[in-house]
Short mmCIF file of C-alpha atoms in Angstrom, two decimals:
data_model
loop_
_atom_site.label_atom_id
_atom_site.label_comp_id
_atom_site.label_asym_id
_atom_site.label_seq_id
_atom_site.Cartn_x
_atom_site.Cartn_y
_atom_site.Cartn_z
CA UNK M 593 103.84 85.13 90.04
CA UNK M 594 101.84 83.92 92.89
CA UNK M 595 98.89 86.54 94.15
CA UNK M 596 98.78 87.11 97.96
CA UNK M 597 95.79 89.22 99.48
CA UNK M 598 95.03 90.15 103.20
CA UNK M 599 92.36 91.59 104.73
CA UNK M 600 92.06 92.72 108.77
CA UNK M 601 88.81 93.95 109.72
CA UNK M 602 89.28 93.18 113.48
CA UNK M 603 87.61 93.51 116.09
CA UNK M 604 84.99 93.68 114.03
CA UNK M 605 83.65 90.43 112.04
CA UNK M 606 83.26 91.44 108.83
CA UNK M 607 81.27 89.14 105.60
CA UNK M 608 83.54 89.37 102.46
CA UNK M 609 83.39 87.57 99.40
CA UNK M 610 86.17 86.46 97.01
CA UNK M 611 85.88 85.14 93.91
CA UNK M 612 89.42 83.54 92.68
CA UNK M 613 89.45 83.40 89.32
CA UNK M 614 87.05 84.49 86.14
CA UNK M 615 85.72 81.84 84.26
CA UNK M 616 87.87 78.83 83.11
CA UNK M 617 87.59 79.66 79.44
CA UNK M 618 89.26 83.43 79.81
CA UNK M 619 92.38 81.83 81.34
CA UNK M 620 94.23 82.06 78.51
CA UNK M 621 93.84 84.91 77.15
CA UNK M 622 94.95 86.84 80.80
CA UNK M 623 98.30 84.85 81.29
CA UNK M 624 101.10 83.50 80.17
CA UNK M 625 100.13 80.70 81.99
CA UNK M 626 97.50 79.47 84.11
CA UNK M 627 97.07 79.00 87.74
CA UNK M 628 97.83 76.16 89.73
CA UNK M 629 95.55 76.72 92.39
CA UNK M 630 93.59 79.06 95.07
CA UNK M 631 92.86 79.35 98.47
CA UNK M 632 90.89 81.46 100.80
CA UNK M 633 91.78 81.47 104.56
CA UNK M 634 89.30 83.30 107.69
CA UNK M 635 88.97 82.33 110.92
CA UNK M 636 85.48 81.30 113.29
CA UNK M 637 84.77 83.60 115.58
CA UNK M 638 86.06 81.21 118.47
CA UNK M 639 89.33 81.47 116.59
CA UNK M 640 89.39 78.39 114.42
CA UNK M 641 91.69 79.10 110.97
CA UNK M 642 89.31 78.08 108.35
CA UNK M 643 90.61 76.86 104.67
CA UNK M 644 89.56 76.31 101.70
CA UNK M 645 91.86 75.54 98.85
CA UNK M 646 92.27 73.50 95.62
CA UNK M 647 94.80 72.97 93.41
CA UNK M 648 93.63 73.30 89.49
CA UNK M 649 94.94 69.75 88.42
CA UNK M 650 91.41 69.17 87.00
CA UNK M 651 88.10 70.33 86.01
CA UNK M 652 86.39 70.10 89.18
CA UNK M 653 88.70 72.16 90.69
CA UNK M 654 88.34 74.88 88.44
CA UNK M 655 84.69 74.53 88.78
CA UNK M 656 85.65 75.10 93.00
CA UNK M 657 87.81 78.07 91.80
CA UNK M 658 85.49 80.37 89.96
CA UNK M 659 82.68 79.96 92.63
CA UNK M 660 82.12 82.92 95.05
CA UNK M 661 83.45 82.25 98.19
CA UNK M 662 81.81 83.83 101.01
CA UNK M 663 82.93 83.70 104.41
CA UNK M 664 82.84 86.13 107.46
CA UNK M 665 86.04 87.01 109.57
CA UNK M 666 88.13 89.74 111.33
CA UNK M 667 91.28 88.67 109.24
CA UNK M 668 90.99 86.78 105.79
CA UNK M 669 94.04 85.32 103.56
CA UNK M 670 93.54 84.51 100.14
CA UNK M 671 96.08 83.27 97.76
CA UNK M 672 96.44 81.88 93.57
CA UNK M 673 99.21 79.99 93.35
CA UNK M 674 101.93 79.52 90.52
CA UNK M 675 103.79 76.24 91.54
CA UNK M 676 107.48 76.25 91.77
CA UNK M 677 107.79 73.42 94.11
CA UNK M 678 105.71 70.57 95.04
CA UNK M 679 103.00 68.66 93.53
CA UNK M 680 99.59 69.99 92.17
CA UNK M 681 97.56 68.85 95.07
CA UNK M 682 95.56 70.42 98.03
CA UNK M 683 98.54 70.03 100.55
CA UNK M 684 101.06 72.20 98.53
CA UNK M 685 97.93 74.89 97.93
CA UNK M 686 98.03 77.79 99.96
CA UNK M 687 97.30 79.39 102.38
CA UNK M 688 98.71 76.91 105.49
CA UNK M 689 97.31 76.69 109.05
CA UNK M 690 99.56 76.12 111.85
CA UNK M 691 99.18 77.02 115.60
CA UNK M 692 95.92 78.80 114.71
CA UNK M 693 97.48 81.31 112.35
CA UNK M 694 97.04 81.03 108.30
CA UNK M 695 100.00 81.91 106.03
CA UNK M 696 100.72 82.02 102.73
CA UNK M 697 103.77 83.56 100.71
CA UNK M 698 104.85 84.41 97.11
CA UNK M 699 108.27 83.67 96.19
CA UNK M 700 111.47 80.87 96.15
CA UNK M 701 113.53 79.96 98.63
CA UNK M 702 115.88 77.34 97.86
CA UNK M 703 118.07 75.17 100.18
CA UNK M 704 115.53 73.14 101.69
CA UNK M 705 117.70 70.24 103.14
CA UNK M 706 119.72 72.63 105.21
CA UNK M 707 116.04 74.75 106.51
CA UNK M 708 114.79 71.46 107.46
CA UNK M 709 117.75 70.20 109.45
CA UNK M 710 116.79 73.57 111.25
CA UNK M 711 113.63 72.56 111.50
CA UNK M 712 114.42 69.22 113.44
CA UNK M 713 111.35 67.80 115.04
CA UNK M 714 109.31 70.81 114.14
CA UNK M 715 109.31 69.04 110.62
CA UNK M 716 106.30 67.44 111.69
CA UNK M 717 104.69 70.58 111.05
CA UNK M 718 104.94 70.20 107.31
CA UNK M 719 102.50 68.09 105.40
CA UNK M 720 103.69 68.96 101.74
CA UNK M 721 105.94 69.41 99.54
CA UNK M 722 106.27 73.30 98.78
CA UNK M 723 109.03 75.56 100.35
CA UNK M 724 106.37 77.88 101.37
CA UNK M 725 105.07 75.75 104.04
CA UNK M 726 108.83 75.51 105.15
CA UNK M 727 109.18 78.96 106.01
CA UNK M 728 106.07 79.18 107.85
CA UNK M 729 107.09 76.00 109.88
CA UNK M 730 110.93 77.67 110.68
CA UNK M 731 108.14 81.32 111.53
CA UNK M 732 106.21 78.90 113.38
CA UNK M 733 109.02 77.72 115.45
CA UNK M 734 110.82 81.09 115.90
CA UNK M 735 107.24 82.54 117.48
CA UNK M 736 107.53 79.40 119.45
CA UNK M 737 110.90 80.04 120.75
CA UNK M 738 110.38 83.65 121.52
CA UNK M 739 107.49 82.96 124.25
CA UNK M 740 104.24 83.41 121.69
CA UNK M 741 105.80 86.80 120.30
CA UNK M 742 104.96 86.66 116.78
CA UNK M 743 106.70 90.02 115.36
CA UNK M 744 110.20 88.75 117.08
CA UNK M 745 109.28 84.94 115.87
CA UNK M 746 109.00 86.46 112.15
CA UNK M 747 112.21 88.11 112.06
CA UNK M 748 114.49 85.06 113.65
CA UNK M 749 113.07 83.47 111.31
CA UNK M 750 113.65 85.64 108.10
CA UNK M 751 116.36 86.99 109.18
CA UNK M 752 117.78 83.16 109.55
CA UNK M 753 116.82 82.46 105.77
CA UNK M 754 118.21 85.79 104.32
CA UNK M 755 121.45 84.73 105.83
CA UNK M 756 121.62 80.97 105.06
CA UNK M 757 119.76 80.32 102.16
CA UNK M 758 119.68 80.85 98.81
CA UNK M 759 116.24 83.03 97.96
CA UNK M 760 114.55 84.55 95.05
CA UNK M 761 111.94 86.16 97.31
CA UNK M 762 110.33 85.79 100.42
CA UNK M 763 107.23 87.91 100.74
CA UNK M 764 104.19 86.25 102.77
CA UNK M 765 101.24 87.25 104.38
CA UNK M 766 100.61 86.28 108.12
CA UNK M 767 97.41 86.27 109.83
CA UNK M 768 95.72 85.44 113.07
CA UNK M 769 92.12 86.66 114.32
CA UNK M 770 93.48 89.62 115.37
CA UNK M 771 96.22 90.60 113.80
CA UNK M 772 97.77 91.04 110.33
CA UNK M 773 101.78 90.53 109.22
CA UNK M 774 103.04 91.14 106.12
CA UNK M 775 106.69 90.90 104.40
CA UNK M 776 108.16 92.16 101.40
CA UNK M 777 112.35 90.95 100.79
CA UNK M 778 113.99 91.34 98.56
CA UNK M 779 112.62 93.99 96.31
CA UNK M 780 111.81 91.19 93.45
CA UNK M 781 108.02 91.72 93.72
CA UNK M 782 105.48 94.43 95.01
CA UNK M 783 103.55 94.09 97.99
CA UNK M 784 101.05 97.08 98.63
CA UNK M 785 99.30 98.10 101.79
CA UNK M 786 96.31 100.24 101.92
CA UNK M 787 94.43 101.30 105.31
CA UNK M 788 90.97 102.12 104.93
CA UNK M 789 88.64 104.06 106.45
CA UNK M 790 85.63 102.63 106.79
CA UNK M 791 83.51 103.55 103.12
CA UNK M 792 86.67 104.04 101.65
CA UNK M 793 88.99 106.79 100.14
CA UNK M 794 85.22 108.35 98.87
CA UNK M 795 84.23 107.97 102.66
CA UNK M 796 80.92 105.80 101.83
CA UNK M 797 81.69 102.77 99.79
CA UNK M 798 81.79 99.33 100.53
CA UNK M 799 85.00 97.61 99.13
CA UNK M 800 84.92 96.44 95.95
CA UNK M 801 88.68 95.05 94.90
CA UNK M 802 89.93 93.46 91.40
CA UNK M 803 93.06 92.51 90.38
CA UNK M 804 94.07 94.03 87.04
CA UNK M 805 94.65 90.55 85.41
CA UNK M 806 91.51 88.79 86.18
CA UNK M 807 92.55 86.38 88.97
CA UNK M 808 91.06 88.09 92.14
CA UNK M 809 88.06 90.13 93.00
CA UNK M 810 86.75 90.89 96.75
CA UNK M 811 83.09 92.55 97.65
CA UNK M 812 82.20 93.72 101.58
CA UNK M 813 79.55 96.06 102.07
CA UNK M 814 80.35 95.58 105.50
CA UNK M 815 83.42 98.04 104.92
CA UNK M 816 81.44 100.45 103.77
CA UNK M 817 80.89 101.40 107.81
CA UNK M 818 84.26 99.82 109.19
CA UNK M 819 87.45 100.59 109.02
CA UNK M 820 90.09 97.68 107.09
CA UNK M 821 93.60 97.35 106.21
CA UNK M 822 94.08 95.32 103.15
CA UNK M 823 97.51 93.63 101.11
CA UNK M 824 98.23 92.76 98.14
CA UNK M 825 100.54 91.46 95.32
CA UNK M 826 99.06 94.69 93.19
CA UNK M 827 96.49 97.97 94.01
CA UNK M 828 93.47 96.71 93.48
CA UNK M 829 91.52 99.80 92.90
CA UNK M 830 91.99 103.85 92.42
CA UNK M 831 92.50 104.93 96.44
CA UNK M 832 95.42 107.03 96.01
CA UNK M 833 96.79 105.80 99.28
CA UNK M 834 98.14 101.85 98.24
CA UNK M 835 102.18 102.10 99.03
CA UNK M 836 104.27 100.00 97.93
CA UNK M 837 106.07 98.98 101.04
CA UNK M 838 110.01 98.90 101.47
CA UNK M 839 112.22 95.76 101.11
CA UNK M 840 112.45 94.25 104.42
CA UNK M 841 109.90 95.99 105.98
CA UNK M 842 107.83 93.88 107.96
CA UNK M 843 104.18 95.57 108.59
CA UNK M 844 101.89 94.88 111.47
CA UNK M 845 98.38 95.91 112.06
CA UNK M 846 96.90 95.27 115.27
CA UNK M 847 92.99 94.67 116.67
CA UNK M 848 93.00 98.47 117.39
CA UNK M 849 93.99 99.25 113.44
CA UNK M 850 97.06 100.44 114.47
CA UNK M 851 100.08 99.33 112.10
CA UNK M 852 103.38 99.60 112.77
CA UNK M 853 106.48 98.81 110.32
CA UNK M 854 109.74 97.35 111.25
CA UNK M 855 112.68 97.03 108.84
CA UNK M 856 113.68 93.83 110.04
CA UNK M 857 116.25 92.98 107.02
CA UNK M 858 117.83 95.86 106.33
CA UNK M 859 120.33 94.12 103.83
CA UNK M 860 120.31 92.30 100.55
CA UNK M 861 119.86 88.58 101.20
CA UNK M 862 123.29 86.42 101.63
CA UNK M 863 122.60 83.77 98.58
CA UNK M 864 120.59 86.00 96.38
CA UNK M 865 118.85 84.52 93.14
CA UNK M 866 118.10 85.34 89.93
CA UNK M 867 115.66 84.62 87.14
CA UNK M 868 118.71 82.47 85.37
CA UNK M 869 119.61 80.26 88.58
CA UNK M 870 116.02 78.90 88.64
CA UNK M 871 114.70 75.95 87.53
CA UNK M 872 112.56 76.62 84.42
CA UNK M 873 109.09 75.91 86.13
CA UNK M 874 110.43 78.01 88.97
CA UNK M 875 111.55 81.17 86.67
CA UNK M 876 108.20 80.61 84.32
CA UNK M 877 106.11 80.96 87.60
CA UNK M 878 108.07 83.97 88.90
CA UNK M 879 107.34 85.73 85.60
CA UNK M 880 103.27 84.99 85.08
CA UNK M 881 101.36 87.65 85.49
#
């Protein structure tokens, strides 16, 4: 399955640096089945959503993959993707920018002809393929249509696909330079949230994050004196305090570090899926670890 990570810092502008994957040649032996691409999200500090993303389609973009990415933010997004729909190419690669906020999302939503006819003209916002950049167009337009409110924009809008379409799972992270969303729905795949003091459970270490199969490590020594909230697909170290948060619980963490959680679908989606109903590609990518 797809790995989603999440990182608020703000106010404070924090350096961080990710490295996506090990080296190309231990692939194999750490998955079923290899990535299909990576992407690291932060913003400037006027606000600008930066990107950088590639999907693994060839050499070169493995060589892009295993590099350490550094980059300096309040709020940083980083995603490996497992493709279940759309091409292998830098549009379908996550995370997305839209209205100055960076998203990206691990799951499968199906039904696409019917979201975009919701979508109408607010299609434009999509430049690929995927039905990840879907969802965060119909988000996009909710938050639009509830006067810049983002938390009541997020729910119309999940609350619209639970209801309408058929859906495997929908969790996503949400970020802008000040503030951090995350969803898990159904209850299909984890999503952990830790909040961090600043140096840590141990009270004077800097972060130092890896995933337990090899595809994501982060570094700040920054942290080590600020306080953080971070998500993720998995704990990513031994602070006793990760939790696993609810299906349809929609967390929020604010530029003051204060979170607060909302369970904004309190019921099992309307057109649930299962492994079986998937395409192949689709089920093989839910599965990879």
């Amino acid at each position: 399955m797809c790995r989603l990570f999440g990182l608020t810092s703000a106010p404070e502008r924090t350096r961080a640096t990710f490295w996506l994957l090990d080296a190309p040649d231990s692939l194999s032996a750490q998955s079923h089945r290899d990535p299909d691409g990576t992407g690291l999200g932060h913003f400037d500090p006027d606000g600008t959503p930066r990107v950088g993303k590639a999907p693994l389609a060839a050499y070169a973009d493995r060589a892009f993959a295993v590099q350490a990415r550094r980059a300096e933010s309040t709020t940083f997004v980083a995603h490996i993707r497992y493709a279940t729909t759309g091409r292998l190419d830098a549009r379908n690669t996550h995370p997305f920018a839209q209205d100055g906020r960076l998203f990206a999302h691990n799951g499968v939503v199906e039904g696409l002809d019917a979201l975009e006819a919701r979508l109408g003209p607010d299609r434009s916002l999509v430049g690929g393929d995927t039905d990840s950049e879907r969802v965060f167009a119909l988000i996009t337009r909710e938050i639009r249509a509830h006067g810049g409110d983002t938390g009541a924009g997020i729910a119309a809008a999940v609350n619209w696909i639970a209801d309408h379409l058929p859906l495997y799972a929908l969790n996503f992270v949400l970020a802008t330079p000040t503030d951090l969303w995350a969803l898990r729905y159904p209850d299909t795949h984890d999503l952990y949230v830790l909040r961090r003091p600043a140096g840590g459970h141990h009270g004077c270490r800097h972060l130092d994050h890896s995933g337990s199969h090899g595809r994501m490590r982060v570094h700040s020594a920054d942290l080590s004196a600020v306080p953080s909230t971070v998500v993720a697909s998995e704990r990513m170290d031994d602070n006793p305090h990760w939790r696993l948060l609810d299906p349809g619980e929609l967390l929020h963490v604010g530029p003051d570090h204060a979170a607060t959680s909302h369970a904004v679908l309190p019921r099992p989606p309307a057109h649930p899926l299962t492994l079986a109903d998937l395409h192949p590609h689709a089920a093989a990518a839910q599965k990879s670890a």
